Tab-separated table of C-alpha atoms in Angstrom:
chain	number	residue	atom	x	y	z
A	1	UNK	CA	105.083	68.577	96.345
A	2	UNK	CA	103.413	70.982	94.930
A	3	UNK	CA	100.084	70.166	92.345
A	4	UNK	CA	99.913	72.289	89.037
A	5	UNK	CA	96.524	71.666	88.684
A	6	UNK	CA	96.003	73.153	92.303
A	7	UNK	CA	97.899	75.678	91.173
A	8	UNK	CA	96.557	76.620	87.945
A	9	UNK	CA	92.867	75.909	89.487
A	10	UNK	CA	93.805	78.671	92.327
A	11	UNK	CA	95.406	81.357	89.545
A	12	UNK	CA	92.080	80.814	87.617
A	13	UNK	CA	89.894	81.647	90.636
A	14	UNK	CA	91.912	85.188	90.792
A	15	UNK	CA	91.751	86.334	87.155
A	16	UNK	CA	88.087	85.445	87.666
A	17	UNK	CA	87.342	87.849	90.426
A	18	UNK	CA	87.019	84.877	92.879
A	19	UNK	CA	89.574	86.077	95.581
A	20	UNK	CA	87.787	84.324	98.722
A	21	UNK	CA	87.953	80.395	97.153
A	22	UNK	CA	91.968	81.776	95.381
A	23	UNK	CA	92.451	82.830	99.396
A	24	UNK	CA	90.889	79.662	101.058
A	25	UNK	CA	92.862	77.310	98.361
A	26	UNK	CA	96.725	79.153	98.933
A	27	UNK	CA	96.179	78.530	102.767
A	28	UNK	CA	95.470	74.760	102.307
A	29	UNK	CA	97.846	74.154	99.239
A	30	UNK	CA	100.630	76.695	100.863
A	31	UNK	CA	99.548	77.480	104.383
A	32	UNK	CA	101.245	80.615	106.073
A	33	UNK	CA	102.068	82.137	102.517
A	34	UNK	CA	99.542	85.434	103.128
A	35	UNK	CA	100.203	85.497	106.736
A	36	UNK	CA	103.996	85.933	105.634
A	37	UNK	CA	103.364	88.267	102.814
A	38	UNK	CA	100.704	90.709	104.058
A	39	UNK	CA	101.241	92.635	100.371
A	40	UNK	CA	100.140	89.880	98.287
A	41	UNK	CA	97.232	89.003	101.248
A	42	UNK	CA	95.946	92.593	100.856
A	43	UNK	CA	95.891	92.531	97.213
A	44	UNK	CA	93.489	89.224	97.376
A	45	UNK	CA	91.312	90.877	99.978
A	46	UNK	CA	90.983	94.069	97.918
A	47	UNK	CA	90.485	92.091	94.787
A	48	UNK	CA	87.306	90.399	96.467
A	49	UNK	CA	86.225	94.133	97.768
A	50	UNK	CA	86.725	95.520	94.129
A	51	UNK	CA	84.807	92.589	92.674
A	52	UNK	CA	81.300	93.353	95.419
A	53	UNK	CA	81.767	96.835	94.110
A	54	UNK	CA	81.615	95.713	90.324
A	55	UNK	CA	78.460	93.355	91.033
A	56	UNK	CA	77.234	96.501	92.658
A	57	UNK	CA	76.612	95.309	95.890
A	58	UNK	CA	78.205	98.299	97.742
A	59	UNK	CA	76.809	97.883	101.289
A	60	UNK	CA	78.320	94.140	101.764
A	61	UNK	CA	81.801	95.846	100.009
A	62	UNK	CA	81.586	98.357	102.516
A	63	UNK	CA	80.928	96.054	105.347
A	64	UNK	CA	84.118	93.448	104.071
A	65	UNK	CA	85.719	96.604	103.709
A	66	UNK	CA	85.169	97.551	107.230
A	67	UNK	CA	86.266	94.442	108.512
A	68	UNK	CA	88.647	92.897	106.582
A	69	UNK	CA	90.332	96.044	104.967
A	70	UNK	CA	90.636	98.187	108.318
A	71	UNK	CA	93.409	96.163	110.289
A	72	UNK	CA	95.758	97.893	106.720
A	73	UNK	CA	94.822	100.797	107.200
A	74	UNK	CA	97.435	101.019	110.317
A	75	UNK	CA	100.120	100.085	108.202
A	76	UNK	CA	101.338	103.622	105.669
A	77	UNK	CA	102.161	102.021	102.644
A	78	UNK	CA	98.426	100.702	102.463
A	79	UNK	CA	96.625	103.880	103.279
A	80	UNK	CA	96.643	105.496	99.565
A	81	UNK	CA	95.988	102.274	97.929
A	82	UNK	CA	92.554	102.103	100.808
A	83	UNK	CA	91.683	105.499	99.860
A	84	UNK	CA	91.478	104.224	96.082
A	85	UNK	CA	89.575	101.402	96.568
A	86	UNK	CA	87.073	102.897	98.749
A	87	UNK	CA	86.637	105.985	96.521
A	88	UNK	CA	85.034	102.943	94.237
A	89	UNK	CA	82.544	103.450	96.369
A	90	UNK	CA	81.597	106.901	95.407
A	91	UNK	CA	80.641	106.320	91.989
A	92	UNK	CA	77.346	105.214	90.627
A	93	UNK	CA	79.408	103.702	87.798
A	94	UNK	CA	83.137	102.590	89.455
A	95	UNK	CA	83.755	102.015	85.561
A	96	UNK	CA	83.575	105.833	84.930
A	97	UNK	CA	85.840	107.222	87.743
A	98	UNK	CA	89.458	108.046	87.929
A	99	UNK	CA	90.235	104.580	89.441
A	100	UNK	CA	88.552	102.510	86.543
A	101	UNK	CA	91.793	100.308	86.397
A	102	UNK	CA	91.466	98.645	89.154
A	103	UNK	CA	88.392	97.096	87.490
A	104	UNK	CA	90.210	96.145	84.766
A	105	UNK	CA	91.519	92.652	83.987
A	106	UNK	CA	95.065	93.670	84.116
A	107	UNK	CA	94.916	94.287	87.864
A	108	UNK	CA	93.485	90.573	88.547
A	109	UNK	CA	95.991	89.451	86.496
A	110	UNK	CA	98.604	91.251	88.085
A	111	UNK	CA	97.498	89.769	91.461
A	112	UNK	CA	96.987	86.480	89.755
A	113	UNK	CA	101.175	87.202	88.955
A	114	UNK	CA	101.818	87.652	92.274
A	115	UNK	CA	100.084	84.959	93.645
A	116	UNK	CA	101.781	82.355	91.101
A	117	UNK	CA	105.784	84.109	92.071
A	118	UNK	CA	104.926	83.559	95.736
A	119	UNK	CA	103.740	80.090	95.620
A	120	UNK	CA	106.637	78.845	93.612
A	121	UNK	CA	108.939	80.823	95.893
A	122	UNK	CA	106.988	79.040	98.839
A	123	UNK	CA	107.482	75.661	97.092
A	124	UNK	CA	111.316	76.473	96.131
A	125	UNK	CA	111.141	77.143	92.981
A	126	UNK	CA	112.006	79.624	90.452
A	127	UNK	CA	109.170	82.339	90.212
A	128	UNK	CA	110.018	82.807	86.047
A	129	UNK	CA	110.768	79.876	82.942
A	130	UNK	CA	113.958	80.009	81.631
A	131	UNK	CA	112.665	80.913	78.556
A	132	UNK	CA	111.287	83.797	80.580
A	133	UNK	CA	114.424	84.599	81.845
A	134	UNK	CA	116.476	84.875	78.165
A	135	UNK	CA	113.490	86.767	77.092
A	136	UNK	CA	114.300	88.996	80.019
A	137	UNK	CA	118.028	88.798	79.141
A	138	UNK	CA	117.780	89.617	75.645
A	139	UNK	CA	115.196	92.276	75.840
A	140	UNK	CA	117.644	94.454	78.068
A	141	UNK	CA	120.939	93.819	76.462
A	142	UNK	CA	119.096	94.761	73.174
A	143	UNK	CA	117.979	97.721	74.875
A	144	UNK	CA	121.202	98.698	76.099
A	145	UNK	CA	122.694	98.053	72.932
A	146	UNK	CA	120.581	100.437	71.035
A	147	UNK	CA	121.068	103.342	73.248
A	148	UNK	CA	124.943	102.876	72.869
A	149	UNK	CA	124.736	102.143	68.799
A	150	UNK	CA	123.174	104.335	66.622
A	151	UNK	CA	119.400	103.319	67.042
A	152	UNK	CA	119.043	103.163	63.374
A	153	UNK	CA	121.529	100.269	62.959
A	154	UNK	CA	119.349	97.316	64.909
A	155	UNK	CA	115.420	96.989	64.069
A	156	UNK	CA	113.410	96.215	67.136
A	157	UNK	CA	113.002	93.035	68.413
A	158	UNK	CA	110.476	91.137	66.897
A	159	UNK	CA	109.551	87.786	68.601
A	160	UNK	CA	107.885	86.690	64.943
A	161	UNK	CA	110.858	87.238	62.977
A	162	UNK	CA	113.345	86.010	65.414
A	163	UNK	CA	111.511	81.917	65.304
A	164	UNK	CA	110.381	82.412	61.086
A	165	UNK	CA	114.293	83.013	60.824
């Protein structure tokens, strides 16, 4: 049975920039999860690597990176992504160079996304709401109906609007 609060308290810990306590929580609340998805296990381990190079402690990012970060860097589809984070590195301010969004709160909460799809997979459950999923719905079939129709004859959507009608 899975325990929202666990849940919710391990989600928080990622958009935080606390990726080693979101890491040791999702192996006791859903162990083998990042052993079976080495994606979402590299994204946790870079997120704790970006977050030593935003308190500015470089040499201990560089040492996690060496150890933790290197066994990925066998595997192709990692290699670019590697090259990103550790050009972080090269930057006196990691804010200022080409790679400032990974810094950014999107990208933890991207992982924090991630990280909340694969434990509700893991716990068999639906990774979106069903409100989520006619939101989904409705936002492509309105899509697809204003490339067919002239685009002039339906407004956007407007969340607003549609619940004050």
């Amino acid at each position: 049975m899975l325990c929202w609060d666990f849940v919710s308290a391990i989600l928080n810990f990622v958009v935080e920039g606390d990726a080693v306590k979101a890491i040791e929580l999702t192996e006791e609340l859903a162990p083998n999860l990042l052993e079976n998805d080495m994606d979402l296990h590299f994204d946790l381990i870079s997120l704790h690597f970006i977050e030593l190079i935003r308190s500015r402690k470089c040499t201990e990012a560089l040492e996690f990176g060496q150890k933790k970060l290197t066994p990925f860097g066998k595997v192709s589809k990692y290699v670019e992504k590697l090259e990103d984070f550790m050009a972080l590195l090269a930057y006196e301010e990691p804010e200022k160079s080409p790679m400032f969004h990974l810094l950014a709160p999107e990208y933890r909460q991207n992982v924090a996304d991630s990280l909340n799809r694969a434990i509700l997979a893991h716990a068999n459950l639906p990774a979106y709401s069903s409100l989520e999923r006619v939101i989904q719905q409705s936002t492509v079939v309105r899509q697809y109906l204003q490339q067919e129709v002239d685009k002039d004859s339906y407004p956007p959507f407007c969340l607003k609007a549609f619940l004050d009608k």
